[in-house]
Short mmCIF file of C-alpha atoms and ligand atoms in Angstrom, two decimals:
data_model
loop_
_atom_site.label_atom_id
_atom_site.label_comp_id
_atom_site.label_asym_id
_atom_site.label_seq_id
_atom_site.Cartn_x
_atom_site.Cartn_y
_atom_site.Cartn_z
CA MET A 9 -22.59 -12.93 19.25
CA THR A 10 -23.99 -12.21 22.22
CA LEU A 11 -23.01 -8.73 23.49
CA LEU A 12 -24.68 -7.79 26.59
CA ASP A 13 -25.24 -4.73 28.14
CA PRO A 14 -24.86 -5.22 32.29
CA GLU A 15 -28.56 -3.33 32.67
CA THR A 16 -30.18 -6.20 31.09
CA PRO A 17 -31.22 -9.30 32.36
CA GLY A 18 -29.01 -12.32 31.49
CA HIS A 19 -25.98 -10.04 32.46
CA ASP A 20 -25.22 -12.99 34.54
CA ASN A 21 -25.18 -15.34 32.30
CA PHE A 22 -21.03 -15.56 32.00
CA GLY A 23 -20.92 -17.96 34.32
CA PRO A 24 -19.09 -17.95 38.00
CA GLN A 25 -15.83 -18.12 36.84
CA ALA A 26 -16.26 -15.77 33.91
CA PRO A 27 -14.25 -12.50 33.72
CA ARG A 28 -17.14 -9.18 34.21
CA PRO A 29 -16.71 -7.59 30.76
CA GLU A 30 -16.57 -4.04 31.92
CA LEU A 31 -15.92 -2.76 28.68
CA LEU A 32 -19.60 -3.90 27.75
CA ARG A 33 -20.93 -0.70 29.47
CA THR A 34 -19.89 1.72 27.32
CA VAL A 35 -19.94 0.50 23.44
CA ASN A 36 -22.27 -0.75 21.75
CA PRO A 37 -21.80 -2.97 18.59
CA SER A 38 -21.18 -0.97 15.43
CA THR A 39 -22.60 -1.59 11.76
CA TRP A 40 -20.19 -3.00 9.54
CA ALA A 41 -20.08 0.41 7.73
CA ASP A 42 -19.29 2.35 10.66
CA ALA A 43 -16.42 0.05 11.96
CA PHE A 44 -15.18 0.22 8.84
CA THR A 45 -15.16 4.09 8.96
CA VAL A 46 -13.73 4.44 12.44
CA ALA A 47 -11.02 1.55 11.57
CA ARG A 48 -9.81 3.80 9.06
CA SER A 49 -10.08 7.16 10.69
CA THR A 50 -9.13 6.47 14.68
CA ALA A 51 -5.40 6.65 13.91
CA ALA A 52 -3.05 9.42 13.02
CA ARG A 53 -0.47 8.71 10.54
CA LEU A 54 2.80 7.06 11.70
CA PRO A 55 5.59 10.08 11.67
CA GLU A 56 8.31 9.64 8.83
CA GLU A 57 11.45 8.05 8.19
CA THR A 58 14.32 7.45 5.77
CA VAL A 59 15.12 4.67 3.97
CA GLY A 60 17.10 3.67 0.76
CA LEU A 61 15.36 4.28 -2.84
CA ALA A 62 14.99 0.40 -3.63
CA ALA A 63 13.58 0.10 -0.13
CA ALA A 64 11.14 2.94 -0.53
CA ILE A 65 8.89 1.43 -3.15
CA GLY A 66 5.38 0.48 -2.47
CA ARG A 67 5.81 3.22 0.59
CA VAL A 68 3.59 6.46 1.19
CA LEU A 69 6.18 9.66 0.60
CA ALA A 70 5.68 11.81 3.48
CA ARG A 71 6.87 15.35 1.90
CA ASP A 72 6.61 16.92 -1.52
CA LEU A 73 9.87 15.95 -3.25
CA GLN A 74 11.52 18.95 -5.24
CA ALA A 75 14.24 18.22 -7.83
CA PRO A 76 17.36 19.39 -6.23
CA HIS A 77 18.86 20.56 -9.56
CA ASP A 78 17.50 20.90 -13.67
CA VAL A 79 16.76 17.23 -14.48
CA PRO A 80 18.51 16.43 -16.88
CA HIS A 81 21.35 18.17 -15.16
CA PHE A 82 23.28 18.92 -18.73
CA ALA A 83 22.29 18.80 -22.32
CA SER A 84 22.74 15.52 -24.25
CA SER A 85 22.16 14.17 -27.57
CA ALA A 86 19.61 11.94 -28.30
CA MET A 87 21.36 10.11 -31.06
CA ASP A 88 24.96 8.67 -32.25
CA GLY A 89 26.60 10.99 -34.57
CA TRP A 90 27.56 14.62 -34.87
CA ALA A 91 27.43 17.80 -32.75
CA ILE A 92 27.57 20.66 -35.27
CA SER A 93 27.67 23.83 -35.27
CA GLY A 94 26.44 26.70 -37.88
CA ASP A 95 26.29 25.57 -41.43
CA GLY A 96 27.78 22.45 -43.32
CA PRO A 97 30.21 21.10 -44.55
CA TRP A 98 31.83 20.94 -41.31
CA ARG A 99 35.50 20.34 -40.10
CA VAL A 100 35.69 17.37 -37.75
CA VAL A 101 37.02 17.89 -34.29
CA LEU A 102 37.60 15.76 -31.75
CA GLY A 103 37.33 16.30 -27.88
CA ALA A 104 36.54 19.37 -28.16
CA ARG A 105 34.40 21.11 -25.32
CA ARG A 106 33.01 24.38 -27.43
CA LEU A 107 32.49 23.86 -30.75
CA GLU A 108 33.24 27.06 -33.26
CA GLN A 109 30.95 27.56 -36.70
CA GLY A 110 31.49 25.16 -39.58
CA GLU A 111 32.93 22.43 -36.81
CA ALA A 112 31.59 19.11 -35.84
CA THR A 113 31.88 16.52 -33.49
CA PRO A 114 31.63 12.69 -32.74
CA ILE A 115 28.91 12.42 -29.98
CA VAL A 116 27.08 9.10 -28.73
CA THR A 117 23.42 9.09 -27.70
CA GLY A 118 23.61 10.78 -23.97
CA GLY A 119 27.05 12.36 -24.64
CA LEU A 120 27.61 15.92 -23.57
CA LEU A 121 27.15 18.32 -25.94
CA PRO A 122 30.04 20.86 -26.20
CA HIS A 123 29.08 24.25 -26.13
CA GLY A 124 28.44 25.77 -29.06
CA THR A 125 26.47 23.10 -30.60
CA ASP A 126 23.15 24.16 -32.72
CA ALA A 127 22.29 20.06 -33.52
CA VAL A 128 23.10 16.68 -33.67
CA LEU A 129 23.13 15.18 -36.77
CA ARG A 130 22.66 11.48 -36.77
CA SER A 131 25.36 9.10 -37.90
CA GLU A 132 23.15 7.58 -40.91
CA SER A 133 22.62 11.45 -42.18
CA GLY A 134 25.91 12.26 -42.90
CA PHE A 135 29.44 11.21 -44.18
CA THR A 136 33.22 12.17 -43.53
CA SER A 137 35.49 12.60 -46.33
CA PRO A 138 39.01 11.56 -45.55
CA VAL A 139 40.50 15.18 -45.89
CA ASP A 140 39.41 18.81 -45.75
CA THR A 141 40.40 19.56 -49.08
CA ASP A 142 39.02 22.78 -49.48
CA THR A 143 41.24 23.98 -46.58
CA PRO A 144 45.12 24.77 -47.43
CA ALA A 145 47.12 23.14 -44.52
CA LEU A 146 49.36 25.96 -43.41
CA HIS A 147 51.69 23.48 -41.32
CA THR A 148 52.71 20.24 -43.33
CA SER A 149 53.20 18.57 -40.28
CA VAL A 150 49.08 18.84 -39.16
CA PRO A 151 46.98 16.30 -40.94
CA PRO A 152 44.23 17.79 -42.55
CA ALA A 153 40.40 17.82 -40.52
CA PRO A 154 38.25 15.63 -42.42
CA LEU A 155 35.09 17.32 -43.47
CA LEU A 156 31.69 16.05 -42.50
CA SER A 157 28.48 16.56 -45.24
CA VAL A 158 25.03 15.68 -44.82
CA GLY A 159 24.48 12.75 -46.83
CA PRO A 160 21.62 11.48 -49.19
CA ALA A 161 19.85 9.37 -46.60
CA ALA A 162 19.22 12.90 -44.33
CA ALA A 163 15.59 13.41 -43.83
CA ALA A 164 13.94 16.73 -45.82
CA GLY A 165 15.38 19.71 -43.66
CA GLU A 166 17.70 17.71 -41.61
CA PRO A 167 19.76 19.42 -39.20
CA ARG A 168 17.50 21.77 -37.80
CA ALA A 169 18.34 23.77 -35.25
CA GLY A 170 18.00 22.03 -31.98
CA GLN A 171 17.63 18.61 -33.74
CA HIS A 172 17.93 15.50 -31.65
CA MET A 173 19.05 17.48 -29.12
CA ARG A 174 17.96 16.86 -25.17
CA PRO A 175 18.35 20.36 -23.35
CA GLY A 176 18.90 20.62 -19.50
CA GLY A 177 16.06 21.01 -17.52
CA ASP A 178 13.77 19.50 -20.32
CA GLU A 179 12.14 17.39 -17.64
CA ALA A 180 12.25 19.56 -14.76
CA ARG A 181 13.76 22.66 -13.20
CA ALA A 182 15.45 22.77 -9.92
CA GLY A 183 12.84 23.55 -7.29
CA ASP A 184 9.95 21.76 -9.65
CA ILE A 185 7.51 19.41 -7.58
CA VAL A 186 7.94 16.30 -8.94
CA ILE A 187 6.20 13.62 -6.39
CA ALA A 188 3.70 15.36 -4.61
CA ALA A 189 3.79 14.66 -0.34
CA SER A 190 1.25 11.38 0.19
CA THR A 191 1.96 9.04 -3.26
CA ARG A 192 2.52 6.43 -2.93
CA LEU A 193 5.78 5.25 -4.99
CA ASN A 194 6.16 3.04 -7.69
CA PRO A 195 8.85 1.86 -9.36
CA ALA A 196 8.57 4.74 -11.75
CA HIS A 197 8.51 7.38 -9.32
CA ILE A 198 11.86 5.63 -7.58
CA ALA A 199 13.74 5.89 -10.51
CA LEU A 200 12.65 9.63 -11.36
CA ALA A 201 13.49 9.87 -7.43
CA ALA A 202 17.11 8.86 -8.97
CA ALA A 203 17.23 10.93 -11.96
CA CYS A 204 16.86 13.93 -9.20
CA SER A 205 20.63 12.55 -7.82
CA LEU A 206 18.59 11.30 -4.63
CA ASP A 207 19.89 8.21 -2.23
CA VAL A 208 17.14 8.13 0.33
CA LEU A 209 13.44 9.62 0.40
CA PRO A 210 11.30 10.58 3.74
CA VAL A 211 8.53 7.92 3.64
CA ILE A 212 5.59 6.94 6.53
CA ARG A 213 6.95 4.65 9.00
CA ASN A 214 5.03 1.30 8.54
CA PRO A 215 3.06 0.08 11.42
CA ARG A 216 4.38 -2.46 13.31
CA VAL A 217 2.40 -5.42 14.59
CA ALA A 218 2.79 -8.24 16.81
CA PHE A 219 0.87 -11.09 17.38
CA VAL A 220 -1.15 -12.96 20.30
CA PHE A 221 -2.57 -15.97 19.56
CA THR A 222 -4.68 -17.87 21.78
CA GLY A 223 -6.02 -21.15 21.88
CA ASP A 224 -5.01 -24.13 24.79
CA GLU A 225 -6.52 -26.54 22.11
CA VAL A 226 -4.58 -25.00 19.02
CA ASP A 227 -1.29 -27.30 17.57
CA GLU A 228 1.07 -25.91 15.29
CA SER A 229 1.85 -29.02 13.40
CA GLY A 230 0.89 -32.51 12.48
CA THR A 231 -2.32 -33.81 12.63
CA PRO A 232 -4.56 -32.93 15.89
CA ALA A 233 -5.72 -35.01 17.90
CA SER A 234 -10.28 -35.05 17.94
CA GLY A 235 -11.27 -32.23 20.01
CA ARG A 236 -7.69 -29.90 18.99
CA VAL A 237 -7.75 -28.01 16.01
CA ARG A 238 -4.49 -27.28 13.10
CA ASP A 239 -3.20 -23.18 13.64
CA SER A 240 -4.67 -21.31 10.96
CA PHE A 241 -2.77 -18.21 11.80
CA GLY A 242 0.56 -18.27 12.55
CA PRO A 243 1.80 -19.43 8.95
CA GLN A 244 -0.47 -16.79 7.34
CA LEU A 245 -1.06 -13.87 9.10
CA PRO A 246 2.44 -12.11 9.47
CA GLU A 247 2.70 -11.96 5.88
CA THR A 248 -0.45 -10.81 5.03
CA ILE A 249 -0.30 -7.93 7.36
CA ARG A 250 3.20 -7.48 5.52
CA MET A 251 0.95 -7.54 2.13
CA LEU A 252 -1.15 -4.47 4.03
CA GLY A 253 1.52 -2.55 4.99
CA GLY A 254 2.86 -3.45 8.32
CA THR A 255 5.70 -5.16 9.45
CA PRO A 256 5.41 -7.88 11.49
CA LEU A 257 6.85 -8.36 14.89
CA GLU A 258 6.89 -11.43 17.08
CA SER A 259 4.31 -13.61 17.55
CA ARG A 260 3.07 -15.11 21.01
CA ARG A 261 1.29 -17.69 22.24
CA SER A 262 -0.76 -16.94 25.22
CA ALA A 263 -2.37 -20.09 27.48
CA ASP A 264 -6.31 -19.36 28.30
CA THR A 265 -5.81 -17.82 31.44
CA LEU A 266 -6.31 -13.88 32.18
CA GLU A 267 -2.68 -13.84 33.44
CA SER A 268 -1.23 -15.40 30.46
CA THR A 269 -3.43 -13.24 27.87
CA THR A 270 -2.78 -9.92 29.66
CA ALA A 271 1.08 -10.62 29.90
CA ALA A 272 1.13 -11.55 26.44
CA LEU A 273 -0.60 -8.18 25.06
CA ALA A 274 1.14 -6.02 27.31
CA ALA A 275 4.96 -7.40 26.48
CA SER A 276 3.45 -7.17 22.65
CA ALA A 277 2.81 -3.88 23.41
CA LEU A 278 5.95 -2.22 24.19
CA THR A 279 7.31 -3.08 20.59
CA ALA A 280 4.44 -2.68 18.64
CA ASP A 281 2.12 -0.02 17.05
CA VAL A 282 -0.97 -2.40 16.52
CA VAL A 283 -1.23 -5.99 18.44
CA ILE A 284 -3.36 -7.83 16.78
CA THR A 285 -5.03 -11.11 19.02
CA THR A 286 -7.02 -14.36 17.57
CA GLY A 287 -9.80 -16.02 19.68
CA GLY A 288 -10.98 -15.70 23.39
CA THR A 289 -13.13 -12.99 22.07
CA GLY A 290 -16.46 -14.96 23.65
CA HIS A 291 -17.75 -14.91 26.96
CA SER A 292 -17.07 -18.27 28.23
CA ASN A 293 -15.00 -18.72 30.97
CA VAL A 294 -12.20 -19.93 28.74
CA ASP A 295 -11.93 -16.40 26.87
CA HIS A 296 -10.09 -13.50 28.21
CA LEU A 297 -9.34 -11.22 25.95
CA ARG A 298 -12.18 -8.61 27.09
CA ALA A 299 -10.78 -8.83 30.68
CA ALA A 300 -7.46 -8.85 29.66
CA LEU A 301 -8.13 -5.42 28.07
CA ALA A 302 -9.71 -3.48 30.83
CA ARG A 303 -7.04 -4.65 33.07
CA LEU A 304 -5.03 -2.93 30.58
CA GLY A 305 -7.10 -0.20 31.06
CA ALA A 306 -7.88 -0.31 26.83
CA THR A 307 -10.34 1.85 25.68
CA VAL A 308 -12.70 -0.04 23.36
CA ILE A 309 -13.02 1.83 20.16
CA VAL A 310 -15.37 -0.80 18.16
CA ASN A 311 -17.30 -3.50 20.52
CA GLY A 312 -17.92 -5.91 18.07
CA VAL A 313 -19.32 -5.65 14.76
CA LEU A 314 -22.87 -6.47 13.02
CA MET A 315 -21.54 -8.82 10.74
CA ARG A 316 -21.20 -12.24 10.11
CA PRO A 317 -18.91 -14.00 9.98
CA GLY A 318 -16.54 -11.91 12.22
CA GLY A 319 -18.93 -9.96 14.46
CA PRO A 320 -16.78 -10.37 17.86
CA SER A 321 -13.83 -8.71 16.33
CA ILE A 322 -12.76 -5.48 18.99
CA LEU A 323 -10.66 -2.76 17.51
CA ALA A 324 -9.35 -0.90 21.10
CA VAL A 325 -6.41 1.48 22.26
CA LEU A 326 -4.09 1.13 25.22
CA PRO A 327 -3.15 3.48 27.46
CA ASN A 328 -0.11 3.90 25.62
CA GLY A 329 -1.74 4.85 22.00
CA VAL A 330 -0.90 1.21 21.06
CA PHE A 331 -3.82 -0.64 19.26
CA VAL A 332 -5.53 -3.60 20.10
CA VAL A 333 -7.25 -5.69 17.35
CA CYS A 334 -8.99 -8.59 18.15
CA LEU A 335 -10.42 -11.32 15.69
CA PRO A 336 -12.65 -14.04 16.69
CA GLY A 337 -11.15 -17.61 16.81
CA ASN A 338 -12.82 -19.28 13.56
CA PRO A 339 -10.70 -18.60 10.58
CA LEU A 340 -12.93 -17.33 8.04
CA ALA A 341 -14.61 -15.25 11.00
CA ALA A 342 -10.97 -13.71 11.98
CA MET A 343 -9.93 -12.76 8.27
CA MET A 344 -13.61 -10.99 8.00
CA GLY A 345 -12.38 -9.08 10.94
CA LEU A 346 -8.95 -8.22 9.62
CA LEU A 347 -10.29 -6.78 6.26
CA THR A 348 -13.05 -5.22 8.52
CA LEU A 349 -10.91 -3.19 11.19
CA ALA A 350 -6.67 -4.22 10.32
CA ALA A 351 -6.81 -3.22 6.85
CA PRO A 352 -8.31 0.40 7.34
CA LEU A 353 -6.17 1.00 10.36
CA LEU A 354 -3.13 -0.13 8.68
CA ALA A 355 -3.71 1.98 5.81
CA ARG A 356 -4.31 5.46 7.45
CA LEU A 357 -1.18 4.44 9.89
CA SER A 358 1.05 3.70 7.07
CA GLY A 359 -0.49 6.32 4.88
CA ARG A 360 -2.17 4.48 2.46
CA HIS A 361 -5.47 6.18 1.73
CA ASP A 362 -8.29 3.95 -0.04
CA ASP A 363 -9.86 7.61 -1.02
CA GLY A 364 -7.70 10.12 0.78
CA ARG A 365 -10.87 10.58 2.80
CA ASP A 366 -11.10 11.22 6.71
CA ASN A 367 -14.19 10.42 9.25
CA GLU A 368 -14.80 14.69 8.88
CA GLY A 369 -15.74 14.07 5.36
CA ARG A 370 -12.71 15.84 4.19
CA ASP A 371 -9.80 15.28 1.69
CA ASP A 372 -6.38 15.41 2.29
CA GLU A 373 -6.45 18.69 1.46
CA GLY A 374 -9.44 19.77 3.28
CA HIS A 375 -12.19 20.15 0.67
CA GLU A 376 -15.55 18.95 1.37
CA SER A 377 -15.70 15.11 -0.03
CA GLY A 378 -19.46 14.63 0.32
CA THR A 379 -19.59 12.03 2.52
CA SER A 380 -17.66 11.10 5.43
CA ARG A 381 -18.15 6.96 4.78
CA ALA A 382 -15.22 5.31 3.80
CA ALA A 383 -15.88 3.54 0.25
CA PRO A 384 -14.97 0.09 -0.50
CA LEU A 385 -12.70 -0.07 -3.69
CA ALA A 386 -15.40 -1.70 -5.89
CA ARG A 387 -18.45 -2.65 -6.86
CA ALA A 388 -20.09 -5.56 -8.98
CA SER A 389 -23.49 -6.48 -10.05
CA VAL A 390 -24.43 -10.40 -8.74
CA SER A 391 -25.06 -13.02 -11.03
CA THR A 392 -27.69 -14.28 -8.31
CA PRO A 393 -30.13 -13.21 -5.65
CA LEU A 394 -28.01 -12.68 -2.40
CA ALA A 395 -30.11 -12.96 1.22
CA GLY A 396 -30.01 -10.42 3.59
CA ARG A 397 -30.30 -10.92 7.21
CA ALA A 398 -31.73 -8.39 9.63
CA GLY A 399 -29.20 -6.16 11.46
CA THR A 400 -26.20 -7.80 9.95
CA THR A 401 -23.99 -7.08 7.22
CA LEU A 402 -22.89 -10.41 5.43
CA LEU A 403 -19.47 -11.03 4.35
CA LEU A 404 -19.39 -13.37 1.54
CA PRO A 405 -16.03 -14.30 -0.07
CA GLY A 406 -16.90 -14.38 -4.15
CA THR A 407 -15.51 -14.79 -7.51
CA VAL A 408 -15.46 -11.69 -9.40
CA ARG A 409 -15.34 -11.88 -13.27
CA GLY A 410 -15.83 -9.15 -15.98
CA GLY A 411 -18.03 -7.37 -13.80
CA ILE A 412 -19.56 -9.93 -12.04
CA ALA A 413 -20.17 -11.10 -8.63
CA THR A 414 -20.79 -14.67 -7.74
CA PRO A 415 -20.21 -16.05 -4.15
CA ASN A 416 -18.22 -18.97 -3.49
CA SER A 417 -19.55 -22.01 -1.57
CA TRP A 418 -17.85 -23.07 1.92
CA HIS A 419 -18.06 -19.26 3.45
CA GLY A 420 -18.52 -21.08 6.84
CA SER A 421 -17.04 -19.18 9.63
CA GLY A 422 -15.27 -21.94 10.32
CA MET A 423 -13.84 -22.84 6.51
CA MET A 424 -11.45 -21.11 4.44
CA ARG A 425 -12.21 -23.20 1.05
CA GLY A 426 -14.47 -20.47 -0.43
CA LEU A 427 -11.57 -17.21 0.72
CA ALA A 428 -8.94 -19.45 -0.76
CA ASP A 429 -10.31 -19.44 -4.04
CA ALA A 430 -11.95 -15.41 -3.95
CA ASP A 431 -11.32 -12.52 -5.50
CA ALA A 432 -12.98 -10.41 -3.28
CA ILE A 433 -15.25 -10.78 -0.54
CA LEU A 434 -19.16 -9.08 -1.17
CA VAL A 435 -20.51 -7.11 1.38
CA VAL A 436 -24.11 -7.86 1.38
CA PRO A 437 -26.59 -5.48 3.66
CA GLU A 438 -28.96 -6.58 5.24
CA HIS A 439 -32.22 -6.05 2.63
CA GLY A 440 -30.22 -8.60 0.60
CA VAL A 441 -29.31 -7.80 -2.94
CA ALA A 442 -31.36 -8.69 -6.59
CA THR A 443 -30.04 -10.11 -9.56
CA GLY A 444 -28.07 -7.77 -11.61
CA GLU A 445 -27.55 -5.28 -8.33
CA ARG A 446 -24.41 -4.39 -7.25
CA VAL A 447 -22.82 -4.87 -3.78
CA GLU A 448 -19.57 -3.39 -2.65
CA LEU A 449 -16.31 -5.12 -2.46
CA LEU A 450 -14.07 -5.38 -0.14
CA SER A 451 -10.58 -6.04 -1.61
CA LEU A 452 -8.48 -8.83 -0.33
CA PRO A 453 -4.62 -7.91 0.34
CA TRP A 454 -3.50 -10.55 -2.08
CA THR A 455 -5.46 -9.70 -5.32
CA ARG A 456 -5.71 -6.97 -7.30
CA LEU A 457 -9.39 -6.42 -8.60
CA ASP A 458 -9.21 -5.59 -12.27
N1 LIG B 145 -22.92 -18.51 23.31
C1 LIG B 145 -22.07 -17.68 22.03
N2 LIG B 145 -21.12 -18.72 21.82
C2 LIG B 145 -20.77 -18.12 20.46
C3 LIG B 145 -20.94 -16.83 20.19
C4 LIG B 145 -22.07 -16.13 21.19
O1 LIG B 145 -22.64 -15.21 20.39
N3 LIG B 145 -22.70 -16.81 21.90
N4 LIG B 145 -20.20 -16.15 18.93
C5 LIG B 145 -19.83 -16.88 18.30
C6 LIG B 145 -18.97 -16.50 16.99
S1 LIG B 145 -19.55 -15.51 16.17
C7 LIG B 145 -17.90 -16.54 17.00
S2 LIG B 145 -16.51 -15.54 15.58
C8 LIG B 145 -16.76 -17.10 18.10
C9 LIG B 145 -15.64 -16.70 18.73
O2 LIG B 145 -14.96 -17.42 19.36
P1 LIG B 145 -13.91 -16.76 20.14
O3 LIG B 145 -13.17 -15.41 19.63
O4 LIG B 145 -13.83 -16.53 21.85
O5 LIG B 145 -12.65 -17.57 19.76
P2 LIG B 145 -12.68 -19.45 20.41
O6 LIG B 145 -14.04 -19.57 20.88
O7 LIG B 145 -11.25 -19.04 20.96
O8 LIG B 145 -12.35 -20.24 19.26
C10 LIG B 145 -13.57 -20.58 18.18
C11 LIG B 145 -13.35 -21.48 17.34
O9 LIG B 145 -12.06 -21.22 16.55
C12 LIG B 145 -10.88 -21.79 17.07
N5 LIG B 145 -9.77 -21.52 17.04
C13 LIG B 145 -9.48 -20.56 17.29
N6 LIG B 145 -7.93 -20.38 17.40
C14 LIG B 145 -7.61 -20.80 16.08
C15 LIG B 145 -6.34 -21.26 15.28
N7 LIG B 145 -5.21 -20.73 15.77
N8 LIG B 145 -6.46 -21.96 14.63
C16 LIG B 145 -7.60 -22.75 14.23
N9 LIG B 145 -8.83 -22.43 14.62
C17 LIG B 145 -8.82 -21.62 15.90
C18 LIG B 145 -11.25 -23.07 17.81
O10 LIG B 145 -10.76 -23.83 18.26
C19 LIG B 145 -12.80 -22.84 18.17
O11 LIG B 145 -13.20 -23.74 17.36
O12 LIG B 145 -18.12 -17.64 19.21
C20 LIG B 145 -18.79 -18.75 18.70
N10 LIG B 145 -19.60 -18.74 19.86
O1 MOO B 146 -18.36 -14.39 13.85
MO1 MOO B 146 -19.02 -15.76 14.38
O2 MOO B 146 -17.54 -15.58 13.14
O3 MOO B 146 -19.76 -16.29 12.73
O4 MOO B 146 -18.41 -17.50 13.94
#
């Protein structure tokens, strides 16, 4: 990576046809830690939208969710048996909405308890005799009620007052906050929302992400001729973005000209919250991204990252507020740029925070967190010494087993084998790591670290 200041000698190395990279005047490359932190704190979260319950799984709740009524909203039986009132034996009545003392009525699990119910006697704990012989029938045309008694299989003390009853409001009272704002909704939250009789939920809108792939030498299918390459990004990047909480929009392919690159970027920015570009981040006369950003009036937020691979990655924002993440063309370099800049940006836009911290070092409630540094997800001890590189953070795809991290082979900037088999990315600081020391780990969109 060569990010030249125009004031320094050598600025004219770009060649006669190369666009002048005006953007380099103001911004220097960031350290990896700063780039990651800036990317996750520069945006505000997107506005809320309303979605159906099933569609809300995995989304971030925009506001506190209050129970609109008591949950459960009626008192029910926890067992199959009889709802009883007073002491037994009980006269069995059918279809009663109210029980008088000495009455019982059959009930199933979840059934609405009649008013006056004192307890539920389980079916295995009671028995009925066909006729209530203790109560002489006054009218011979009305059959006498069966009589319910406590049976020999009943537990000691059964039935107790309130036994096997589920009172209304047992789980929540009307107005209770049952799910806090900013919660990432899991399936159990959705079932809870359904129990609260809700049909839709307010969630943070997912960022819409469009793609611009550059590179005249790229083939989308078949075996490329020498000098040409198969496209690494088209088949996987949209789905990766979905895994990161974004909604992929259309992909555009731009020719390696300033006009084509600018036009593709401008068109993508009409509908997207974030545009991700690949390739063209360099300074040769076929790299036009920087000039296209300048032509569109972009403000560069991160102009290169002191990391390898992926150093030329850029984060910028267009005048209409659309973010642009520019990934280098080398396939692994692009993925490292994605994890360093796009993943935290999308997390912030969609309201998914790794640790709830913002760039002022406060958590979401405004408490001091003691650090403004966004923490990667995990740490692990390394199985082998990892040499550092002065002034650079190395990002190595690696395997993590039982808390021990080992870098994978094939981690060259243009290779994918190391990443394909990786559990995480080892973040190696410039001074390196000795065996047994711990490295920070960046999680991959498609794996969970245990
Ligand atoms: N003189 C210098 N040259 C380079 C430097 C430097 O500092 N000075 N940095 C190197 C680094 S590091 C990287 S990373 C790359 C960045 O290059 P670009 O972002 O400009 O990308 P391209 O030049 O367009 O392509 C680089 C490489 O990637 C291949 N590529 C591009 N698109 C695809 C795709 N869709 N699928 C697969 N492969 C793709 C392309 O064919 C090239 O091989 O610059 C270095 N050079
Ligand atoms: O940043 Mo480049 O990725 O090393 O090839």
